[in-house]
Coordinates of C-alpha atoms and ligand atoms in Angstrom, one line a residue:
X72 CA -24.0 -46.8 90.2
X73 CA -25.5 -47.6 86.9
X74 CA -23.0 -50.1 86.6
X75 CA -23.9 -52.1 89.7
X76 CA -27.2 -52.2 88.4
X77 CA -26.0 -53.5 85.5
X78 CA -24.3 -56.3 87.2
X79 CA -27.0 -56.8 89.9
X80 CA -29.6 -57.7 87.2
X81 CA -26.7 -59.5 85.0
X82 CA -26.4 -61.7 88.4
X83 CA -30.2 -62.1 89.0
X84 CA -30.8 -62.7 85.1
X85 CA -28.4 -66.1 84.9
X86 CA -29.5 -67.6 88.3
X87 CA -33.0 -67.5 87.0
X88 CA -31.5 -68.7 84.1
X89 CA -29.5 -71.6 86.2
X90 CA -32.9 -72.2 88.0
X91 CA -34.9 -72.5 84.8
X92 CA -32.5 -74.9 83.6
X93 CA -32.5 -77.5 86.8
X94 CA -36.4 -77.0 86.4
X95 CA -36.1 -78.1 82.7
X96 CA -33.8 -81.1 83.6
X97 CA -36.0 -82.0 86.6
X98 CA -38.9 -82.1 84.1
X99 CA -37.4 -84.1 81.5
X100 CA -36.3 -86.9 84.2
X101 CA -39.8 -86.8 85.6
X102 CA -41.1 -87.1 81.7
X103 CA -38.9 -90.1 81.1
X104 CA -39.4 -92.1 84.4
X105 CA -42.9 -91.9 83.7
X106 CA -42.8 -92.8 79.9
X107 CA -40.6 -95.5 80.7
X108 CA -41.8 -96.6 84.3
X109 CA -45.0 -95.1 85.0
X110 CA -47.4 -97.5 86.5
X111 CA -50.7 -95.2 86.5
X112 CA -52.1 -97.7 83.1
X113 CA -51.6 -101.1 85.1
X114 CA -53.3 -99.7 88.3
X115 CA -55.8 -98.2 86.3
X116 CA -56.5 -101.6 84.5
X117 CA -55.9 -103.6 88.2
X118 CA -58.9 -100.8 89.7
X119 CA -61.3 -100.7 86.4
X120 CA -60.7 -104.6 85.3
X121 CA -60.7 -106.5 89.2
X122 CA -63.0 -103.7 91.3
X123 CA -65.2 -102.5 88.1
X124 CA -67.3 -99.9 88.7
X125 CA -67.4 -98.6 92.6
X126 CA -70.3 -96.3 93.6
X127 CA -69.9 -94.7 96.9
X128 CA -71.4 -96.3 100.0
X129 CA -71.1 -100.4 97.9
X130 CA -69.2 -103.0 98.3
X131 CA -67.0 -102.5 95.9
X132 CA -66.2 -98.4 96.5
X133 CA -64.9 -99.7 100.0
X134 CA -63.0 -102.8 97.9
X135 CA -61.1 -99.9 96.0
X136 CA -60.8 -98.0 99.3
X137 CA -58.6 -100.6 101.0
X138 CA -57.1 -101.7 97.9
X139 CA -55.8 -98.1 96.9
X140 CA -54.8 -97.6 100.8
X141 CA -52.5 -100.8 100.5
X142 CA -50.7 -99.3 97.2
X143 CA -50.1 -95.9 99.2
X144 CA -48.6 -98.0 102.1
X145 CA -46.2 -99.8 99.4
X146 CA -44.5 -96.6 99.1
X147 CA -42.3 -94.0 100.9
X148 CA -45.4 -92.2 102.4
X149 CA -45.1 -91.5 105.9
X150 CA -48.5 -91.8 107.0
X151 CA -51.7 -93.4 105.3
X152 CA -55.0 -93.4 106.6
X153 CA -58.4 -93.7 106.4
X154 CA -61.2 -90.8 107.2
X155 CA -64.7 -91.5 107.8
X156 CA -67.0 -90.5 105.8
X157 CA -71.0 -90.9 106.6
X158 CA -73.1 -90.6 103.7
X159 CA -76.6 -92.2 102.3
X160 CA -76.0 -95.1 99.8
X161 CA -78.1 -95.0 96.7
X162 CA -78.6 -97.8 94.3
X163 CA -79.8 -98.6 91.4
X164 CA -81.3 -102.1 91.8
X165 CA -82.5 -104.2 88.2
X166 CA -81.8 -102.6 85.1
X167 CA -84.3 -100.1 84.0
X168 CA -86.4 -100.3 80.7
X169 CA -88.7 -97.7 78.7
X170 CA -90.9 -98.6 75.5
X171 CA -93.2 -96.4 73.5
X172 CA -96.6 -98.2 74.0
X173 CA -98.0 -98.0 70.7
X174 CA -94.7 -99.6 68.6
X175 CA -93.0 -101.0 71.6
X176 CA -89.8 -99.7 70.7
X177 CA -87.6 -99.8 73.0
X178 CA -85.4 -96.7 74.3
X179 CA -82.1 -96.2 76.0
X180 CA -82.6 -95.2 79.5
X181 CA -80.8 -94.7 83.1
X182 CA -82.0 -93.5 86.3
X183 CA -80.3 -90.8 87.6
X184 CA -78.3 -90.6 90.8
X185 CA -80.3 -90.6 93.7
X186 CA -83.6 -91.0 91.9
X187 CA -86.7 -92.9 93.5
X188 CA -88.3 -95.8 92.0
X189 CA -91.1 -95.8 89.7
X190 CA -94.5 -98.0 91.4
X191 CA -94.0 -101.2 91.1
X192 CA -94.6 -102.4 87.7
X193 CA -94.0 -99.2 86.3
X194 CA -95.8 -96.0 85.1
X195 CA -97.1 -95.4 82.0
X196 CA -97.9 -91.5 80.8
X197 CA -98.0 -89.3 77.7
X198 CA -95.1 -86.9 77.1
X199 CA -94.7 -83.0 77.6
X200 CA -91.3 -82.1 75.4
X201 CA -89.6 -78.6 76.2
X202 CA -85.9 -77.8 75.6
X203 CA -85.8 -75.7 78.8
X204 CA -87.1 -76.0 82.2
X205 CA -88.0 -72.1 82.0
X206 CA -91.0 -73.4 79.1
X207 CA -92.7 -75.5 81.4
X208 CA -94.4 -72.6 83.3
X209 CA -96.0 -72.0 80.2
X210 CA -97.5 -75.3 79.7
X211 CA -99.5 -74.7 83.0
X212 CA -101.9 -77.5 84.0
X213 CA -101.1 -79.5 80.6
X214 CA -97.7 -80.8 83.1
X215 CA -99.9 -82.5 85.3
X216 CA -99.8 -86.4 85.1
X217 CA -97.4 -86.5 82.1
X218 CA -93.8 -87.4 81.8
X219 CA -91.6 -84.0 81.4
X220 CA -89.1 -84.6 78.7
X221 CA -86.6 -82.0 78.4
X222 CA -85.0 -82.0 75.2
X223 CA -81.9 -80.1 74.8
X224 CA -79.2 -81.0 72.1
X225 CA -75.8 -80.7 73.4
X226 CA -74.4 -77.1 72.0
X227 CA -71.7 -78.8 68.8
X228 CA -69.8 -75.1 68.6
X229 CA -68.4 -75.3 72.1
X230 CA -64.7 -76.6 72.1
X231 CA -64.8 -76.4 75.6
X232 CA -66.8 -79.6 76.1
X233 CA -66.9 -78.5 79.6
X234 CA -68.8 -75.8 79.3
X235 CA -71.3 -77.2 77.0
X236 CA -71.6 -79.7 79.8
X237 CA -72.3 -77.2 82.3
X238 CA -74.7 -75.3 80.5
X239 CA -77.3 -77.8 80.2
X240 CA -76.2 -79.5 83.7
X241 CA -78.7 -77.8 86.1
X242 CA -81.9 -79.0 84.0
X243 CA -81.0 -82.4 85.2
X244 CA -80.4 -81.4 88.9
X245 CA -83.4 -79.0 89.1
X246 CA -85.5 -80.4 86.5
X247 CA -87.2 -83.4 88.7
X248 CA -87.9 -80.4 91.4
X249 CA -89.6 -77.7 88.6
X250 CA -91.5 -80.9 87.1
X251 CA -92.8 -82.3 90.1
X252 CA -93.8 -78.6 90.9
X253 CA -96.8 -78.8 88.4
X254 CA -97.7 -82.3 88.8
X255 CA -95.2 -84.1 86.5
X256 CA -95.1 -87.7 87.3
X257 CA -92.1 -88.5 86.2
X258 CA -89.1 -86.6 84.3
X259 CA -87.1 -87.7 81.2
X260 CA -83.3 -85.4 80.6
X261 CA -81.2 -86.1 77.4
X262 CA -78.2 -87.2 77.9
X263 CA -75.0 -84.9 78.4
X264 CA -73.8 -86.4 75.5
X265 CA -71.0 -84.6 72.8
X266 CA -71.7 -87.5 70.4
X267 CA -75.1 -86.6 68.6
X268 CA -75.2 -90.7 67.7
X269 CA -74.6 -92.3 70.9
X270 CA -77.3 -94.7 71.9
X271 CA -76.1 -94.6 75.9
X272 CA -77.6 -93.1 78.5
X273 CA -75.4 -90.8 80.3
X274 CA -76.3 -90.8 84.2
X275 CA -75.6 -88.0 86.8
X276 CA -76.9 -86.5 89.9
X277 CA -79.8 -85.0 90.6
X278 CA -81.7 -84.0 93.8
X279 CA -84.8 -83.5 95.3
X280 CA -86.4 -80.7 98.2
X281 CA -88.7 -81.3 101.0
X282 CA -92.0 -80.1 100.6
X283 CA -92.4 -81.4 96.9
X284 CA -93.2 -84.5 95.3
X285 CA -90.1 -87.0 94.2
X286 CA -90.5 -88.1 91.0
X287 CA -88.6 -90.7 89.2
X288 CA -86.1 -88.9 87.2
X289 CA -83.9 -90.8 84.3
X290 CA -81.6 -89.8 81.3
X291 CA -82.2 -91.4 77.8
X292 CA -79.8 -91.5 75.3
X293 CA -79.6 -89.2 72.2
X294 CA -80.7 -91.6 69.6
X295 CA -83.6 -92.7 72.4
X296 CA -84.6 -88.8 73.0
X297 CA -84.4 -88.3 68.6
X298 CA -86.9 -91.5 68.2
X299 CA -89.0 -89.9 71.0
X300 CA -89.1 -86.3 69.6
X301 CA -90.4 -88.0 66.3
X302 CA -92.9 -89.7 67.4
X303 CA -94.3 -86.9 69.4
X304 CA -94.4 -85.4 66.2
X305 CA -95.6 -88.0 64.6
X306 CA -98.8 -88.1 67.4
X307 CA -98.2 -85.7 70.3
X308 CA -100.4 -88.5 72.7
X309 CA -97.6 -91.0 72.5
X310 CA -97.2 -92.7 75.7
X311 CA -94.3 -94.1 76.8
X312 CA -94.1 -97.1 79.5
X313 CA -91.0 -96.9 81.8
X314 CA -89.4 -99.0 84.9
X315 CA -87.0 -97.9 87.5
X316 CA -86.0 -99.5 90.7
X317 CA -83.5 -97.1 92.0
X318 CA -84.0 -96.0 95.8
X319 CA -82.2 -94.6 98.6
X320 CA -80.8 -97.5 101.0
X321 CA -80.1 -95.8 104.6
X322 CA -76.6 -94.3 105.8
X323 CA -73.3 -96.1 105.7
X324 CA -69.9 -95.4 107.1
X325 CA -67.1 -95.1 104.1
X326 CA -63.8 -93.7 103.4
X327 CA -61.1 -90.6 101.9
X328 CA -58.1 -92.2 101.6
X329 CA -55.2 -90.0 102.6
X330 CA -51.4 -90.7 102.6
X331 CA -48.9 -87.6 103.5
X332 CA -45.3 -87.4 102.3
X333 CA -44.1 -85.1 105.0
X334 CA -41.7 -82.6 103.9
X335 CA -38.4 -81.3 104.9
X336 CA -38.5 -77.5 105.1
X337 CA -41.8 -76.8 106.3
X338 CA -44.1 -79.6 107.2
X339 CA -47.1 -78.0 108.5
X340 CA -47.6 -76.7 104.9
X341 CA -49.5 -79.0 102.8
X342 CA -50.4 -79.1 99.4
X343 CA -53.4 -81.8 98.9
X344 CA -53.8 -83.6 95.9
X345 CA -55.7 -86.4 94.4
X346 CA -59.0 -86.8 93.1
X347 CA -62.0 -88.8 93.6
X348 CA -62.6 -92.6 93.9
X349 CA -65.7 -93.2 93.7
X350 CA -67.8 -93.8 89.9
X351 CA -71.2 -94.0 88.9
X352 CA -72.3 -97.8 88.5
X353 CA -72.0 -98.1 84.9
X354 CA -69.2 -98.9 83.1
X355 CA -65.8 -99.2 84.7
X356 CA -65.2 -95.0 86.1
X357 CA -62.3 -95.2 83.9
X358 CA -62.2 -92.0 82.9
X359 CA -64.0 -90.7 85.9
X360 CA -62.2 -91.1 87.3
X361 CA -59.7 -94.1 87.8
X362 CA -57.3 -91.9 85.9
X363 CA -57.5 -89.0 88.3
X364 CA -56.8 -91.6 91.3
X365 CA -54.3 -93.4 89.4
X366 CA -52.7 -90.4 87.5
X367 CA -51.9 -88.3 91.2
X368 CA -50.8 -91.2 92.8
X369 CA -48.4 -91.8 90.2
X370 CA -47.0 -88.7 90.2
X371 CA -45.9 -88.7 93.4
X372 CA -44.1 -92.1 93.2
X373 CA -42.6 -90.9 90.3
X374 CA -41.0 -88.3 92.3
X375 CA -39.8 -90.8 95.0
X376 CA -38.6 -92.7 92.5
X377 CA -36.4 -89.9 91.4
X378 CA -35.7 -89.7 94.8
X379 CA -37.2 -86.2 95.2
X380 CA -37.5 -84.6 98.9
X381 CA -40.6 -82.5 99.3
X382 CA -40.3 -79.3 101.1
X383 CA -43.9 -78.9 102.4
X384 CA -46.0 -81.7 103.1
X385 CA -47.6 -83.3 99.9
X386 CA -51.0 -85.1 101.1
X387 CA -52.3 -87.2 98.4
X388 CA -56.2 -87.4 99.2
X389 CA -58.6 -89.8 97.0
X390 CA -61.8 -88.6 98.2
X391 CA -65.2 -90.5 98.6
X392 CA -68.7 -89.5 96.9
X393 CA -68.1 -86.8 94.5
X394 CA -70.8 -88.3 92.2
X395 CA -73.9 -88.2 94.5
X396 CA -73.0 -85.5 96.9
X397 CA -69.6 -84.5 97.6
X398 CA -69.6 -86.1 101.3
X399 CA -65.3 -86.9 101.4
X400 CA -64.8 -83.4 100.1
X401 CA -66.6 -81.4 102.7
X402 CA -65.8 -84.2 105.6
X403 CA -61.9 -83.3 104.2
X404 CA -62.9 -79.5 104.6
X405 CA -64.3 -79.8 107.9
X406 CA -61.4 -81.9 109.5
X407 CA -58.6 -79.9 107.9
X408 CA -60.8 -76.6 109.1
X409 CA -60.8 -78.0 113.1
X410 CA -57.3 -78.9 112.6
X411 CA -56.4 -75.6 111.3
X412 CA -53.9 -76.7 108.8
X413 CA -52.4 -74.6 106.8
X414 CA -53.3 -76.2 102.9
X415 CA -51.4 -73.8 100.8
X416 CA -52.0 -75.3 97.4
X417 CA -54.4 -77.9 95.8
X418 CA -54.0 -80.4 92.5
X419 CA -57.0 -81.7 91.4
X420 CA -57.4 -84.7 88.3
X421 CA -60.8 -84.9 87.3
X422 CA -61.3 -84.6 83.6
X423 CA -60.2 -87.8 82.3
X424 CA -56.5 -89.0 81.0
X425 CA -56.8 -88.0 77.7
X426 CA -53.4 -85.9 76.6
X427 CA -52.4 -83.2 78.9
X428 CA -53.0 -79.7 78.1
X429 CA -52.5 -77.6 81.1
X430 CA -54.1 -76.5 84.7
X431 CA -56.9 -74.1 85.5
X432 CA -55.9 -72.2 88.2
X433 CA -58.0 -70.5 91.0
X434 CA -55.9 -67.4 92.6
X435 CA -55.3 -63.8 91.8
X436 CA -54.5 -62.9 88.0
X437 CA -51.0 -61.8 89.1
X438 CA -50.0 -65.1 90.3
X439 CA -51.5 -66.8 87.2
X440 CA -49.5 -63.9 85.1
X441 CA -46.5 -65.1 87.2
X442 CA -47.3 -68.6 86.5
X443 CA -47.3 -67.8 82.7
X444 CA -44.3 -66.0 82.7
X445 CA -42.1 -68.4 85.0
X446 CA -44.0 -71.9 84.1
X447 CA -45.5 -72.1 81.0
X448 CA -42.9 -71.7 79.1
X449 CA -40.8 -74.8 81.4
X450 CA -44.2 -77.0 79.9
X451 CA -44.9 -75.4 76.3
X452 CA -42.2 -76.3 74.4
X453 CA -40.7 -79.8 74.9
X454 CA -44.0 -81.1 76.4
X455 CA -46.8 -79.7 74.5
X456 CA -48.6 -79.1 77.7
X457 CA -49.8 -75.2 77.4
X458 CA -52.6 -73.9 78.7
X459 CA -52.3 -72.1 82.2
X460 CA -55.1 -69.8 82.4
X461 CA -57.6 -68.1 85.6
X462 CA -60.3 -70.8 86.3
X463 CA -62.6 -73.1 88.8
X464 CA -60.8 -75.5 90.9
X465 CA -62.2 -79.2 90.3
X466 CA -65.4 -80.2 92.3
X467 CA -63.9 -81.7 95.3
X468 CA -61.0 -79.3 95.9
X469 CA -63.6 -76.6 95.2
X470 CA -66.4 -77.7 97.8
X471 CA -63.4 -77.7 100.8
X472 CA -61.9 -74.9 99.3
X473 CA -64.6 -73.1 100.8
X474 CA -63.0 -73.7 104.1
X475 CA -59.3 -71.9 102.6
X476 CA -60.5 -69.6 100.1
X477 CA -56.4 -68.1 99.9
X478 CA -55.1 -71.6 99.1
X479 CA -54.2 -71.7 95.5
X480 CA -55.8 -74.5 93.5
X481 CA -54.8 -76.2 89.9
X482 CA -57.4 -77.9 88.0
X483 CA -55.6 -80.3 85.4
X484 CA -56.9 -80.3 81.9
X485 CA -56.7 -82.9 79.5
X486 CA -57.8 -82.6 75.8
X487 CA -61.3 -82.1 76.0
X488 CA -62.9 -83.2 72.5
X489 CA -64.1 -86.9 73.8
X490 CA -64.5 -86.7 77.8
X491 CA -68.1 -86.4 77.3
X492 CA -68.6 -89.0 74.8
X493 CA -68.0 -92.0 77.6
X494 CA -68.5 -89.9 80.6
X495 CA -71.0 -91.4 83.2
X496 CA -71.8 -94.5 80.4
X497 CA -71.3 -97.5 80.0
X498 CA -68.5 -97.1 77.5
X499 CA -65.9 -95.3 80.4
X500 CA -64.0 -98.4 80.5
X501 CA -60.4 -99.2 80.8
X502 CA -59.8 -99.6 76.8
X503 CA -60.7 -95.8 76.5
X504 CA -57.6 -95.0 77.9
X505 CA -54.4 -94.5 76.2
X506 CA -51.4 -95.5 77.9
X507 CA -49.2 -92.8 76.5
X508 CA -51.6 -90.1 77.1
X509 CA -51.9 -91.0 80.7
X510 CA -48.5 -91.2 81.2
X511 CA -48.0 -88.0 79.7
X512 CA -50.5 -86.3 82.4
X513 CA -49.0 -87.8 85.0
X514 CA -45.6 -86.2 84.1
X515 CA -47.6 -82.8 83.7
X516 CA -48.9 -83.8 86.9
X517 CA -45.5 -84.5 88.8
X518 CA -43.6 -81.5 87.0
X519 CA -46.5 -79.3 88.5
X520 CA -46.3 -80.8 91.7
X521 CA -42.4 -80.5 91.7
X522 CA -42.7 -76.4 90.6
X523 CA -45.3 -75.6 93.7
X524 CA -43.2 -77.6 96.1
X525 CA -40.1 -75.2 94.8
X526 CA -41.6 -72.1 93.9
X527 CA -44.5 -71.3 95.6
X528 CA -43.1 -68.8 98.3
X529 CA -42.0 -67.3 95.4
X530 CA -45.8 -66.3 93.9
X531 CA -46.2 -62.5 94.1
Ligands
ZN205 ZN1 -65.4 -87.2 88.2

């Protein structure tokens, strides 16, 4: 009996040993087609350099919408469409400007996304500085009819640049609301910026609620918010004189793109990937995320190429709006929900193209135990790509996710260390990105891809 045993696990040891190989030489050709033929960087530089920056609900969102929907009919997908999406278009109209009155110096400034405009002309105030939103209470009826300035310096001992990020990120969604709240007329966020001497603004979202007051609400930059902080030291009744012509334009009609490779063994599974199309309208959403677009879409042709048959249904989605309210995602969620598909897994790129480290994963810690046992090691050694730890899923994946809460969901993870120097600034441009790196994620990308199309029934 013992002996059988013996044998029976001798057996079961080299065919996961013959599998682990044909995974390893699977992953190499994937690595080399895309080192050698990738075409992520020239789509990239084709959507940064000849659409530009592409705001959900302009002109040139909807440009890159039927652009990227004619590169995913140049290829083996079965099906490529378009969904609608219906969201409100914001925009940002002139440039804005800010000055302290008394020197006229000028500071760095952006209106956040969805903010109104200031009266025509602009508004002119003295400042009331906090680091927190939780201060303000304190400050009573000394808020009303000033400028709230919160001040907080991005936290340097984070490596996770992400989470330093998220930290600080609700003061710049809630902070107009709490401001407004005791009479604020207008509210002033530093920057989410790593670099502590970046003179650019850094826009993001922000909202409003009905009932109270909406106030013009913009980021400066960290050298702007420094020179400010000084001078309110300096005299704490410096005004300062800011102009903003942002507003809210009505609702338009845009798009998710969405092509499906069907698959051979079991079509009605999907696994979606992709990540978001749209940018903020500054600088080129190279970053942010051209390379997410480009990245997944490249991955998958570099599996045709190889001439790789999917098992389940791979459904590339690039999805409208995830900067100024997440409308493709949950339009995505509510479709697949009436359709009752069966989405199994999700890939989401949405952290830049910086070199590859590894995925986040959202599902049970035994699958991501099995996923570190069975995968990592595939990735770790000959690709450098190692991280595969319990985590979020990225926004967009995360918002329809709500709608399959047992689908499985991989967050890629580039290096982290400059993401949120350029992100939402002027400087996320196409020169930021390194080809090599890229094409290095999209291999981590397509390997990925390849292992959940295999392996996946064979999760615990
Ligand atoms: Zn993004």
């Amino acid at each position: 009996m013992k002996a059988i045993c013996r044998v029976l696990l001798l057996g079961v040891c080299i065919l996961g040993k013959v599998v682990a190989q044909q995974d390893s030489l699977m992953m190499e050709r994937i690595y080399t087609a895309s080192f050698e033929n990738g075409k992520a960087y020239e789509n990239l530089r084709y959507l940064t350099k000849n659409i530009g920056h592409r705001i959900a609900g302009s002109a040139k969102a909807e440009k890159a919408v039927l652009w990227s929907k004619a590169l995913m009919e140049g290829l083996a997908f079965d099906r490529v469409y378009l969904q609608e999406v219906e969201m409100p278009f914001w925009d940002r109209g002139e440039k804005e400007e800010a000055y302290i009155v008394s020197t006229k110096e000028p500071l760095n400034i952006l209106s956040l996304g969805g903010s109104v405009a200031t009266p025509p002309g602009g508004l002119e105030a003295e400042i009331i500085e906090v680091e927190l939103l939780s201060e303000l209470r304190a400050q009573g009826n000394k808020v009303r009819g000033k400028i709230v300035f919160v001040n907080k310096p991005w936290d340097e001992s984070m490596v996770e640049t992400g989470i330093a990020y998220g930290l600080n990120s609700s003061q710049r969604s809630r902070g107009p609301v709490e401001a407004a709240k005791l009479g604020a007329v207008a509210y002033l966020f530093r920057s989410l910026s790593s670099s502590p001497d970046d003179d650019y603004p850094h826009t993001g979202g922000t909202r409003y609620v009905n009932d109270i007051d909406s106030i013009p609400a913009l980021a400066i930059s960290p050298v702007g918010a420094n020179k400010l902080s000084e001078a309110l030291k300096k005299d704490s009744a410096t005004r300062i004189h800011i102009v903003n012509h942002s507003a809210w334009k009505g609702n338009v009609t845009t798009h998710n793109v969405i092509a499906e490779w069907r698959g051979t063994d079991k079509p009605d599974e999907i696994i979606t990937i992709g990540g978001h199309i749209d940018s903020w309208d500054v600088g080129e959403g190279a970053h942010d995320n051209g390379t997410g677009t480009m990245g997944t879409l490249d991955a998958i042709r570099t599996l045709m190429k190889l001439d790789y048959r999917p098992r389940h249904t791979i459904r590339l989605v690039f999805y409208m709006n995830e900067e100024n309210g997440v409308h493709g995602a949950l339009q995505y969620g509510e479709t697949a929900k009436a359709n009752a598909e069966r989405i199994i897994a999700a890939i989401e790129s949405d952290a830049g193209g910086f070199a590859p480290r590894g995925f986040d994963i959202k599902s049970s810690a035994e699958r991501v135990n099995w996923i570190q046992q069975h995968w990592k090691p595939l990735f770790e050694q000959k690709f450098w790509v190692s991280r595969f730890l319990q985590g979020s899923p990225g926004v967009d994946s995360g918002v329809w996710g709500r709608h399959f809460p047992n689908t499985i969901m991989f967050n890629f993870r580039p290096d982290p260390h400059r993401y949120f120097d350029i992100h939402h600034t002027a400087k996320d441009v196409f020169e930021a990105v390194d080809r090599r790196e890229l094409q290095s994620g999209v291999a981590a990308i397509a390997s990925l891809l390849y292992l959940v199309d295999q392996q996946i029934d064979q999760l615990p």
